[in-house]
CSV table of C-alpha atoms and ligand atoms in Angstrom, one decimal:
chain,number,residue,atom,x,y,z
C,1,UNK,CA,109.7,111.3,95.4
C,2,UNK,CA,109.4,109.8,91.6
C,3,UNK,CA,107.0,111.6,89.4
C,4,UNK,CA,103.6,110.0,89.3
C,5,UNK,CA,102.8,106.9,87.0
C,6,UNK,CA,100.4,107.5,84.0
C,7,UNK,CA,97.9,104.8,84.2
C,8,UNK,CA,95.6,104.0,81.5
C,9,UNK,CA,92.1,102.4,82.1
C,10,UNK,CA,91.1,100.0,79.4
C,11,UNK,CA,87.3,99.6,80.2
C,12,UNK,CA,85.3,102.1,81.9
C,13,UNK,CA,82.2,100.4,83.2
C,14,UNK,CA,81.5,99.2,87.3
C,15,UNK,CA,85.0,98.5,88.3
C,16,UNK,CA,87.1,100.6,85.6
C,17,UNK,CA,85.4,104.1,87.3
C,18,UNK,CA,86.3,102.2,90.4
C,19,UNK,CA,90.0,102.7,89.9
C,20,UNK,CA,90.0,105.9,88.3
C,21,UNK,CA,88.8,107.1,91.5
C,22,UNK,CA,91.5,105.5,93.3
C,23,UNK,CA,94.2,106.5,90.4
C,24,UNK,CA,92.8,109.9,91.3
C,25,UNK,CA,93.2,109.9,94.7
C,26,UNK,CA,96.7,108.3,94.5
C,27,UNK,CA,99.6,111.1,94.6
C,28,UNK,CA,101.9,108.4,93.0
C,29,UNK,CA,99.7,108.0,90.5
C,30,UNK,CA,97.9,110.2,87.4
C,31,UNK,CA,95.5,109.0,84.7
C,32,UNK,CA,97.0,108.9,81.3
C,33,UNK,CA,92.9,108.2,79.6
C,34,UNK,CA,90.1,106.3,79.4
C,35,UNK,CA,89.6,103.2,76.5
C,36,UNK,CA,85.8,102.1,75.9
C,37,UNK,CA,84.2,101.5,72.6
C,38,UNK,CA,80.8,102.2,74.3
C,39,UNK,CA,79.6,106.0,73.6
C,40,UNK,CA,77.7,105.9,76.7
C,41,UNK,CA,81.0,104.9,78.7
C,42,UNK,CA,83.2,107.4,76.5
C,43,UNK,CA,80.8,110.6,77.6
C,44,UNK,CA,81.0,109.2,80.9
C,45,UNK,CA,85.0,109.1,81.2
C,46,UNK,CA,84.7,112.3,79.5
C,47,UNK,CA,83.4,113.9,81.9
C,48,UNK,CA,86.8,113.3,84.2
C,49,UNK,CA,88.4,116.0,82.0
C,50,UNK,CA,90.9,112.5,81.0
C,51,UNK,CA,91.9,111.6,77.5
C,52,UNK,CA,89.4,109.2,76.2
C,53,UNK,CA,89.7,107.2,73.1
C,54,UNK,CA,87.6,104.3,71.5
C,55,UNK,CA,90.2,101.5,71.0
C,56,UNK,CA,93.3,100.9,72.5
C,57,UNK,CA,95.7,101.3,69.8
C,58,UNK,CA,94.5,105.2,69.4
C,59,UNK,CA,95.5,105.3,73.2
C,60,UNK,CA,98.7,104.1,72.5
C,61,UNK,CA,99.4,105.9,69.5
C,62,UNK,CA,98.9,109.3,71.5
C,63,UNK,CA,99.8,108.9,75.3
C,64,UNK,CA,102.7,106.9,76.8
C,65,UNK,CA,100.8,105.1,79.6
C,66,UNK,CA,103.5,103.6,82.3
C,67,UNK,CA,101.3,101.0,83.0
C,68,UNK,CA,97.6,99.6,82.4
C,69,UNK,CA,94.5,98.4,84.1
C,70,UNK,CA,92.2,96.1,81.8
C,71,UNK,CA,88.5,96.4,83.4
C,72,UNK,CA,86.8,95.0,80.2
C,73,UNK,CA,84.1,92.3,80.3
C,74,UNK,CA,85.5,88.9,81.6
C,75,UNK,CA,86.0,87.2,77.8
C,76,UNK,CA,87.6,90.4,76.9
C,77,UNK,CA,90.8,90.9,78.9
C,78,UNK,CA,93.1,88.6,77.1
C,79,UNK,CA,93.1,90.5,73.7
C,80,UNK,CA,94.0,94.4,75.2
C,81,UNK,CA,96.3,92.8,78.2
C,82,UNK,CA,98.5,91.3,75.4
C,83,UNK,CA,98.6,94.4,73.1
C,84,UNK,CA,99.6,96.3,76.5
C,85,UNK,CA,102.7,93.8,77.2
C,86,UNK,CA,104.0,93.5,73.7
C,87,UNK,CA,103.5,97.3,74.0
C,88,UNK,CA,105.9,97.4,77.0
C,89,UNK,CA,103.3,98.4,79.5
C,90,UNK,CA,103.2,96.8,83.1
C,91,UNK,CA,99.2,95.6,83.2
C,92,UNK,CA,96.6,95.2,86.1
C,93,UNK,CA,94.0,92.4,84.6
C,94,UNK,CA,90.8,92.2,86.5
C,95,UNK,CA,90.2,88.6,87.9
C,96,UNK,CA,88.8,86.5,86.6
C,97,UNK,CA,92.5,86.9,84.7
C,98,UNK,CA,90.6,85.3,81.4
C,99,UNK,CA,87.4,83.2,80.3
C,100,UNK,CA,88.9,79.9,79.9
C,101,UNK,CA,92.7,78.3,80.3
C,102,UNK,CA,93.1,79.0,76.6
C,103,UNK,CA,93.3,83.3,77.4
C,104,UNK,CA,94.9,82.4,80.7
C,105,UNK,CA,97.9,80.5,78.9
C,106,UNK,CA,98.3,82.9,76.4
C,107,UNK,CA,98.8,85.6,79.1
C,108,UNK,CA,101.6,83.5,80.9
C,109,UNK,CA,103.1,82.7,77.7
C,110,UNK,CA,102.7,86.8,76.3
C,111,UNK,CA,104.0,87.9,80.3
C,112,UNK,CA,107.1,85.0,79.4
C,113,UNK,CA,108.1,86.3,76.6
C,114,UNK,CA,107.7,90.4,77.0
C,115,UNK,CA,109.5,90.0,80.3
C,116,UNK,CA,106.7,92.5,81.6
C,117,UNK,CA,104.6,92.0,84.5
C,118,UNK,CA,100.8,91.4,85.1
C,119,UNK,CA,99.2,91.8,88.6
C,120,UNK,CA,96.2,89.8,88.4
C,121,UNK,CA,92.8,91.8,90.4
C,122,UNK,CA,92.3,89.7,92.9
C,123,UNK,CA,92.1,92.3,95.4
C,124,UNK,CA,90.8,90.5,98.4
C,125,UNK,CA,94.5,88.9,98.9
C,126,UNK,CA,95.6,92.9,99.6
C,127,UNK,CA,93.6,92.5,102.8
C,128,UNK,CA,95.3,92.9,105.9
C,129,UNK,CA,93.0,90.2,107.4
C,130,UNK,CA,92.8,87.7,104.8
C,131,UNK,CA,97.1,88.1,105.2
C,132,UNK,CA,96.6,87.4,109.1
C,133,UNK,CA,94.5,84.2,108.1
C,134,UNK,CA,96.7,83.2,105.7
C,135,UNK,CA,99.2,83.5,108.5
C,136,UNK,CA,97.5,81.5,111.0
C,137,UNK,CA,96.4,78.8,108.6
C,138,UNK,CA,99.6,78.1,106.7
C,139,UNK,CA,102.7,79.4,108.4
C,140,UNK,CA,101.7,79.7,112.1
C,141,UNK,CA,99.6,75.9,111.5
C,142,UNK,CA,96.8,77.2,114.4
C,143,UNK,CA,94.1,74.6,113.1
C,144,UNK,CA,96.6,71.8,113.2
C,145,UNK,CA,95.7,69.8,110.0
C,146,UNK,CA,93.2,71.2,108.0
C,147,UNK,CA,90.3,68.7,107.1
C,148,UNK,CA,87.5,71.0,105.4
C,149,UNK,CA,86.5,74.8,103.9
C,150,UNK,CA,83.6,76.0,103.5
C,151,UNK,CA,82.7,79.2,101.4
C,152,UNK,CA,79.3,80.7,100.5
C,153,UNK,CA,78.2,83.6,98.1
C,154,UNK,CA,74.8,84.1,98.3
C,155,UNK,CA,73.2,87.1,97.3
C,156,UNK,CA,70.2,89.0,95.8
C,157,UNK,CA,71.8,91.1,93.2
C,158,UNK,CA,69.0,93.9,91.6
C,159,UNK,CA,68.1,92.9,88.2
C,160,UNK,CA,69.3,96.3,86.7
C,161,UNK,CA,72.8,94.3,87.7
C,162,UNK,CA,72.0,92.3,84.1
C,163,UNK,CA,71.4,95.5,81.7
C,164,UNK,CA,75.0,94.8,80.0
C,165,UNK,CA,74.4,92.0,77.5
C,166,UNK,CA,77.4,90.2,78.4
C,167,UNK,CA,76.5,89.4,82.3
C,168,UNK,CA,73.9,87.0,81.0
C,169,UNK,CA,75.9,85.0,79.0
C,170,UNK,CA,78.5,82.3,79.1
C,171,UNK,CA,81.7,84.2,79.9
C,172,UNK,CA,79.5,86.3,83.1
C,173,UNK,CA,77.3,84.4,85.2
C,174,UNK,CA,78.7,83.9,89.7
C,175,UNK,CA,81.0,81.1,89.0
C,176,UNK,CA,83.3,83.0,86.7
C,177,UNK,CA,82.3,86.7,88.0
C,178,UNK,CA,82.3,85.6,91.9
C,179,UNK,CA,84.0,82.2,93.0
C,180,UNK,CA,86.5,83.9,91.0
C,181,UNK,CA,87.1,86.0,94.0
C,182,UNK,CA,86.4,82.9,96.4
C,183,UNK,CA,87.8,80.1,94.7
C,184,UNK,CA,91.3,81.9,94.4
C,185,UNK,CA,90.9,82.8,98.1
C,186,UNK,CA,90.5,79.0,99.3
C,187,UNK,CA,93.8,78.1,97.1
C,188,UNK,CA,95.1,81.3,98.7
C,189,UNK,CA,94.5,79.7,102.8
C,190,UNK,CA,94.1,76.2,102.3
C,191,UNK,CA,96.2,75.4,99.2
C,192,UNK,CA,95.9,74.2,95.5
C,193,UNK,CA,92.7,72.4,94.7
C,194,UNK,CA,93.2,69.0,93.0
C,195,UNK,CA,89.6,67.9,91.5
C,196,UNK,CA,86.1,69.5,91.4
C,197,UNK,CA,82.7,68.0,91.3
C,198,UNK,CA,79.6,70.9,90.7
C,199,UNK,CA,76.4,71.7,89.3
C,200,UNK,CA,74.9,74.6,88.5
C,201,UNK,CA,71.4,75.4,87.9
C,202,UNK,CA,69.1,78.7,86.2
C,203,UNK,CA,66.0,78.4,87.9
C,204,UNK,CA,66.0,81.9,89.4
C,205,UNK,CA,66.8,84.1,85.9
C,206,UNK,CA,66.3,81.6,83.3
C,207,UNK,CA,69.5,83.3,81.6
C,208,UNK,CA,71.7,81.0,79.4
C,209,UNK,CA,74.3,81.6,81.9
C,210,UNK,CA,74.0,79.9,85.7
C,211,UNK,CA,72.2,81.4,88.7
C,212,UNK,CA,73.6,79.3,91.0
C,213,UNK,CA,76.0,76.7,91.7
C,214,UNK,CA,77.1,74.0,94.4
C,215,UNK,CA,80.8,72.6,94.1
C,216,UNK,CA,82.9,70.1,96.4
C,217,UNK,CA,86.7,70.6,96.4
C,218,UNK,CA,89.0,68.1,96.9
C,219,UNK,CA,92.7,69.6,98.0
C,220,UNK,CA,96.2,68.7,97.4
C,221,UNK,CA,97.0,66.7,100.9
C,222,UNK,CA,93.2,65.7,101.2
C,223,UNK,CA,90.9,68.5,103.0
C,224,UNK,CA,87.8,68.9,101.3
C,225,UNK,CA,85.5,72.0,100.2
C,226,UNK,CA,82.0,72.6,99.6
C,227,UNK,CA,81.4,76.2,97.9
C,228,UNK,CA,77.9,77.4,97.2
C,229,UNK,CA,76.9,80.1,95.4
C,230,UNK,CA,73.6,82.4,94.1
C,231,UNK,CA,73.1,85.5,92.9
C,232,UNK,CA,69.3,85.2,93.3
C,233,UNK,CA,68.7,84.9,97.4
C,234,UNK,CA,68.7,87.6,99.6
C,235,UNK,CA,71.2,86.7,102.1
C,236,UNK,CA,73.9,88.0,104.6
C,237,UNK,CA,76.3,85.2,103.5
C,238,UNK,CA,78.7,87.2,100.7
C,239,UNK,CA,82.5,88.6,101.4
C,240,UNK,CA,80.8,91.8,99.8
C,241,UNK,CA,78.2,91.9,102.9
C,242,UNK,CA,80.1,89.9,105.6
C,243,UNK,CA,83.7,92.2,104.8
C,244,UNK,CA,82.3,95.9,105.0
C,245,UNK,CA,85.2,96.2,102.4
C,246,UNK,CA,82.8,97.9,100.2
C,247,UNK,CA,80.5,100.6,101.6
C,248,UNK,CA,78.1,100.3,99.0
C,249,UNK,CA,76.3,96.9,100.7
C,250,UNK,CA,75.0,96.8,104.1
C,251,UNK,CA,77.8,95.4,106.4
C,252,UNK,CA,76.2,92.1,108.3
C,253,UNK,CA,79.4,90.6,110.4
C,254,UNK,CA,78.1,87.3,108.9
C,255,UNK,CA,81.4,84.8,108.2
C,256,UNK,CA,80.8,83.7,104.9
C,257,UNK,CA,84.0,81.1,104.9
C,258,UNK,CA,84.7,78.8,107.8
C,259,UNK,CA,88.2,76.7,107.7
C,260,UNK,CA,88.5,73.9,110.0
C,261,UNK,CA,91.7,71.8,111.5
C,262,UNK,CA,92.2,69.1,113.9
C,263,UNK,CA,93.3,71.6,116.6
C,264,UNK,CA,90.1,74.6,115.9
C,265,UNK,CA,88.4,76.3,113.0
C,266,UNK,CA,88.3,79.6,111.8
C,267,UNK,CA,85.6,82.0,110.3
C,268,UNK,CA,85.6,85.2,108.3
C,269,UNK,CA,85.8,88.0,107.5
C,270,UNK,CA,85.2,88.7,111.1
C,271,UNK,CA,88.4,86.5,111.9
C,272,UNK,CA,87.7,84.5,114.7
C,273,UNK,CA,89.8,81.1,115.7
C,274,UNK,CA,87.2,78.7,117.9
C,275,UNK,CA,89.0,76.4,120.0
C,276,UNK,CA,87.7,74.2,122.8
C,277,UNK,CA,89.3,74.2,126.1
C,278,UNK,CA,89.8,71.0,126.6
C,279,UNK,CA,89.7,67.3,124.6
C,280,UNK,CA,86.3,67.8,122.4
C,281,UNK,CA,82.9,69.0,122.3
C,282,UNK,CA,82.2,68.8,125.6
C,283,UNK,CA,84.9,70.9,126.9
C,284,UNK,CA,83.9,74.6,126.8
C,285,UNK,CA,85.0,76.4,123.3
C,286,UNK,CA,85.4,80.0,122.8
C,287,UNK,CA,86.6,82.3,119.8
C,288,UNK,CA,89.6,84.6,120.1
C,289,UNK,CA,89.2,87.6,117.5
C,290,UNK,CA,91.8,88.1,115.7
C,291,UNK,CA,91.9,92.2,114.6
C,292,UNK,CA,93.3,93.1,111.6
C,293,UNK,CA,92.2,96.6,109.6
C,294,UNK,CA,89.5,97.0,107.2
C,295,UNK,CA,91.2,98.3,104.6
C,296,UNK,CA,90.5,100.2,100.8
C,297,UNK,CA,91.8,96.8,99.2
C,298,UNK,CA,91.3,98.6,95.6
C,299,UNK,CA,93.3,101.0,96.6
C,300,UNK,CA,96.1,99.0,98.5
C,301,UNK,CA,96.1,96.9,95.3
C,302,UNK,CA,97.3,100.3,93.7
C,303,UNK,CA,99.7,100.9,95.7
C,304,UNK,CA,101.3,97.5,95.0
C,305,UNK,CA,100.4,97.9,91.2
C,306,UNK,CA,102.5,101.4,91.4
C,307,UNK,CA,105.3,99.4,92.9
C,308,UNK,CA,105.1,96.4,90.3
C,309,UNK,CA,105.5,98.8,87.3
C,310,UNK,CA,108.4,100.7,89.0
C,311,UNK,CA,110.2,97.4,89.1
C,312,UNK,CA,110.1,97.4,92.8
C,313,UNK,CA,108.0,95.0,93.5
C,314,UNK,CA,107.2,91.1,92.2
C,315,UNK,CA,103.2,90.9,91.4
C,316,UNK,CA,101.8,89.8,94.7
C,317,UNK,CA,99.3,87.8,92.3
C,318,UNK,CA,101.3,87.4,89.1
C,319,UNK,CA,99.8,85.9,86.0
C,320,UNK,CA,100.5,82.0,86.9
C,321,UNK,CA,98.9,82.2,90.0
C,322,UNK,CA,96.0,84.0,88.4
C,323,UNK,CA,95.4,81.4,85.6
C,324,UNK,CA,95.4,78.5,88.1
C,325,UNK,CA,92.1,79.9,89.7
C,326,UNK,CA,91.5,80.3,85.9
C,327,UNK,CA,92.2,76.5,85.9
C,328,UNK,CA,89.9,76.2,88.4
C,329,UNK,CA,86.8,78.0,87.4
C,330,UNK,CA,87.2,75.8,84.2
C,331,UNK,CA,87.1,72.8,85.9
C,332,UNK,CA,84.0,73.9,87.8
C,333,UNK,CA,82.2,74.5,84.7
C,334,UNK,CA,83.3,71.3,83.1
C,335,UNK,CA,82.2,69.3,85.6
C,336,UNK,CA,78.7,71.0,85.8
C,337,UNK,CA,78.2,70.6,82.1
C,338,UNK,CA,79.3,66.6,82.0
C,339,UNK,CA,78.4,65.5,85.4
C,340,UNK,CA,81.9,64.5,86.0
C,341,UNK,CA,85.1,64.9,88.6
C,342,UNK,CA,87.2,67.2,86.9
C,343,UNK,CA,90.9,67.7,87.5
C,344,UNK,CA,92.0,71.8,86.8
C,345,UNK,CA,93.7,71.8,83.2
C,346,UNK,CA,97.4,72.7,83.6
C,347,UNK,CA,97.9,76.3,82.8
C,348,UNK,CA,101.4,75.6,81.3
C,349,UNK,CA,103.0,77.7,84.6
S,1,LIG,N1,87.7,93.2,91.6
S,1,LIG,C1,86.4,93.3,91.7
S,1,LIG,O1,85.8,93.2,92.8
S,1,LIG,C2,85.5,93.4,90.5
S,1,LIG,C3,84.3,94.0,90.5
S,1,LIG,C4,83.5,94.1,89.4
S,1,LIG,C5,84.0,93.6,88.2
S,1,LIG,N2,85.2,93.0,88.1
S,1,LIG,C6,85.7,92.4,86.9
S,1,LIG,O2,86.0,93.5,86.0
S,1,LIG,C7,85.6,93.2,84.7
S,1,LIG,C8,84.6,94.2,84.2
S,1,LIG,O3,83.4,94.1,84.9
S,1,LIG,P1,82.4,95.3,85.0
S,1,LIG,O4,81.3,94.8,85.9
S,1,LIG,O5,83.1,96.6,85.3
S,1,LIG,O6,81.8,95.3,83.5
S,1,LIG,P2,81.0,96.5,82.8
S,1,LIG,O7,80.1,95.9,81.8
S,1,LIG,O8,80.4,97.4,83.9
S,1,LIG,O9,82.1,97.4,82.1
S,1,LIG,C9,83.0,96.9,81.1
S,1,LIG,C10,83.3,98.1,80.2
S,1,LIG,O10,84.3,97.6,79.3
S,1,LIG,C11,84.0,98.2,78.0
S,1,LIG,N3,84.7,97.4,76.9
S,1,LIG,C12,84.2,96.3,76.3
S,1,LIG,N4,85.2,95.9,75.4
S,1,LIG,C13,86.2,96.8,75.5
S,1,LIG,C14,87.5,96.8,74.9
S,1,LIG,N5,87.9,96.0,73.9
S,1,LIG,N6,88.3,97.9,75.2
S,1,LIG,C15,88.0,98.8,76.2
S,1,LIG,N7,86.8,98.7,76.8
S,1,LIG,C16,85.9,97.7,76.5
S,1,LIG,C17,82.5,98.1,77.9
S,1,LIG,O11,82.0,99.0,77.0
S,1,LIG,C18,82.1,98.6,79.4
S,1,LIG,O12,82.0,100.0,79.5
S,1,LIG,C19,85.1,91.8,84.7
S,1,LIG,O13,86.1,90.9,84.4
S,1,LIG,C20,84.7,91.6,86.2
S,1,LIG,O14,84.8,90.2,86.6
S,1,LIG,C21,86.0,92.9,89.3
């Protein structure tokens, strides 16, 4: 067996400790430090017994990481994640991959020219059941046509969530912190998504940033999507409740995204495929479950990430795919702020 990869962690807040746990637990992997300019973080990461340093040019100066995960704030990954690739260093970018399409097409340019890869964090795709949807949606065509999606993300999150300055702020806020995650799912099962109509709205938390949003999708071939989204009602209507991925929120069973074809819909996380017996809604209609594991997704992202930087492996999210939800999210903003049908900016990928 090859020795273990050093991975630096570039941002050690929420998700950074997140994967040092896993980089921890991972006997293909070791840490090779911690990089936060925040004190509180630094005694924190110190703590792990890991090399910690304030910036990430002391890091590079004195360890020889084989690869990188960026975990800073969202407006911040686009700086570090290019340093790491000029640097040679194979890099894990949280999603959202950037802010706006400006960081995103930097990144695919900086990827282009170092010839090094970046997985992009959007670890929901490492699910073994969102791969058995994607399955039955697009290769195995068990809804026929698809005519309409439907995600929600609504959710009560605790107001200590909003201590760190930047969550309130342009940059934060659920459409670029969580549609991320369901936005690049919908392109990931029904397919690339052509124009964008939205508003959002702070009524809830008053912060400059939005509380919550409502968006209709139009897709390439013609379904339609409607994705709504709050981080101010308590609800059981969130991947993050409905999946059980993450034991720290109470598991409900809830589908939060419902998919629907001329020949049957499907729901999920709990993947279920409703059909009706016979011609219509008077026939009767049941749901066959479809059982795929719940799985660590963080840390079968790793795994993958260990095989990217070994060269074994093409990013099962590389940067292009990554900046189009980028694309995306932009999109959804624009249109909220000008009242407008918006078309996703091309991300030059
Ligand atoms: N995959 C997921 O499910 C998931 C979950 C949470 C967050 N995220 C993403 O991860 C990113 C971080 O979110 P968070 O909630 O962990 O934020 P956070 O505020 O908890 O932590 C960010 C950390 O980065 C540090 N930092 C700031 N600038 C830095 C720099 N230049 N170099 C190194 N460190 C720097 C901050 O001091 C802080 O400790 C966001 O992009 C977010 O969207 C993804």
């Amino acid at each position: 067996m090859s020795a273990p990869l050093a991975i630096l962690v570039v941002g050690f807040g929420l998700i950074g400790r997140e994967h040092l746990a896993r980089i921890r637990a991972h006997p293909g992997a070791r840490a090779a430090g911690v990089v936060d300019p925040d004190p509180a973080a630094r005694a924190a990461a110190e703590a792990t017994g890991f090399p910690v340093f304030a910036d990430l040019d002391g890091a590079l100066a004195r360890t020889r990481p084989d690869a990188a995960i960026v975990a800073t704030p969202t407006p911040r990954h686009v700086e570090p994640a290019v340093r790491l690739l000029e640097a040679g260093v194979p890099v894990l970018v949280e999603k959202p991959l950037s802010a706006d399409v400006a960081g995103a097409r930097t990144l695919v340019a900086a990827v282009r020219r170092s010839g090094v890869p970046v997985l992009v964090g959007h670890h929901r795709r490492h699910q073994p059941f969102v791969q058995a949807a994607r399955r039955l949606v697009r290769e195995e065509g068990a809804l026929g046509r698809v005519l309409l999606a439907e995600a929600l993300f609504w959710v009560r999150k605790p107001d200590g969530y909003y201590a760190p300055d930047w969550r309130r702020r342009p940059g934060a806020g659920p459409v670029l912190t969580n549609l991320s995650h369901d936005l690049d799912l919908l392109r990931h099962l029904v397919g690339e998504i052509e124009e964008v109509r939205a508003a959002t709205a702070n009524l809830a938390r008053g912060f400059e940033v939005e509380d919550t949003a409502a968006v209709l999708l139009h897709f390439e071939g013609g379904a339609l999507g409607t994705v709504s989204a709050s981080d101010a009602v308590p609800a059981p209507w969130s991947w993050e409740l409905a999946s059980g991925e993450n034991p720290v929120y109470p598991k409900t069973d809830a589908a939060c995204y419902r998919i629907g074809g001329t020949e049957g819909a499907l729901e999920l996380p709990p993947l279920r495929l409703w059909r009706h017996a016979g011609d219509g809604w008077t026939t009767p209609i049941a749901a066959l479950h479809h059982h795929a594991p719940l799985t660590d997704a963080l840390a079968r992202q790793l795994d993958h990430f260990l095989a990217v930087a070994r060269g074994e492996a093409e990013p099962l999210v590389p940067v292009h795919d990554g900046a189009r939800t980028v694309a995306v999210l932009e999109a959804v903003l624009r249109a909220a702020g000008t009242g407008s049908p918006q078309t996703p900016p091309d991300v030059g990928a």
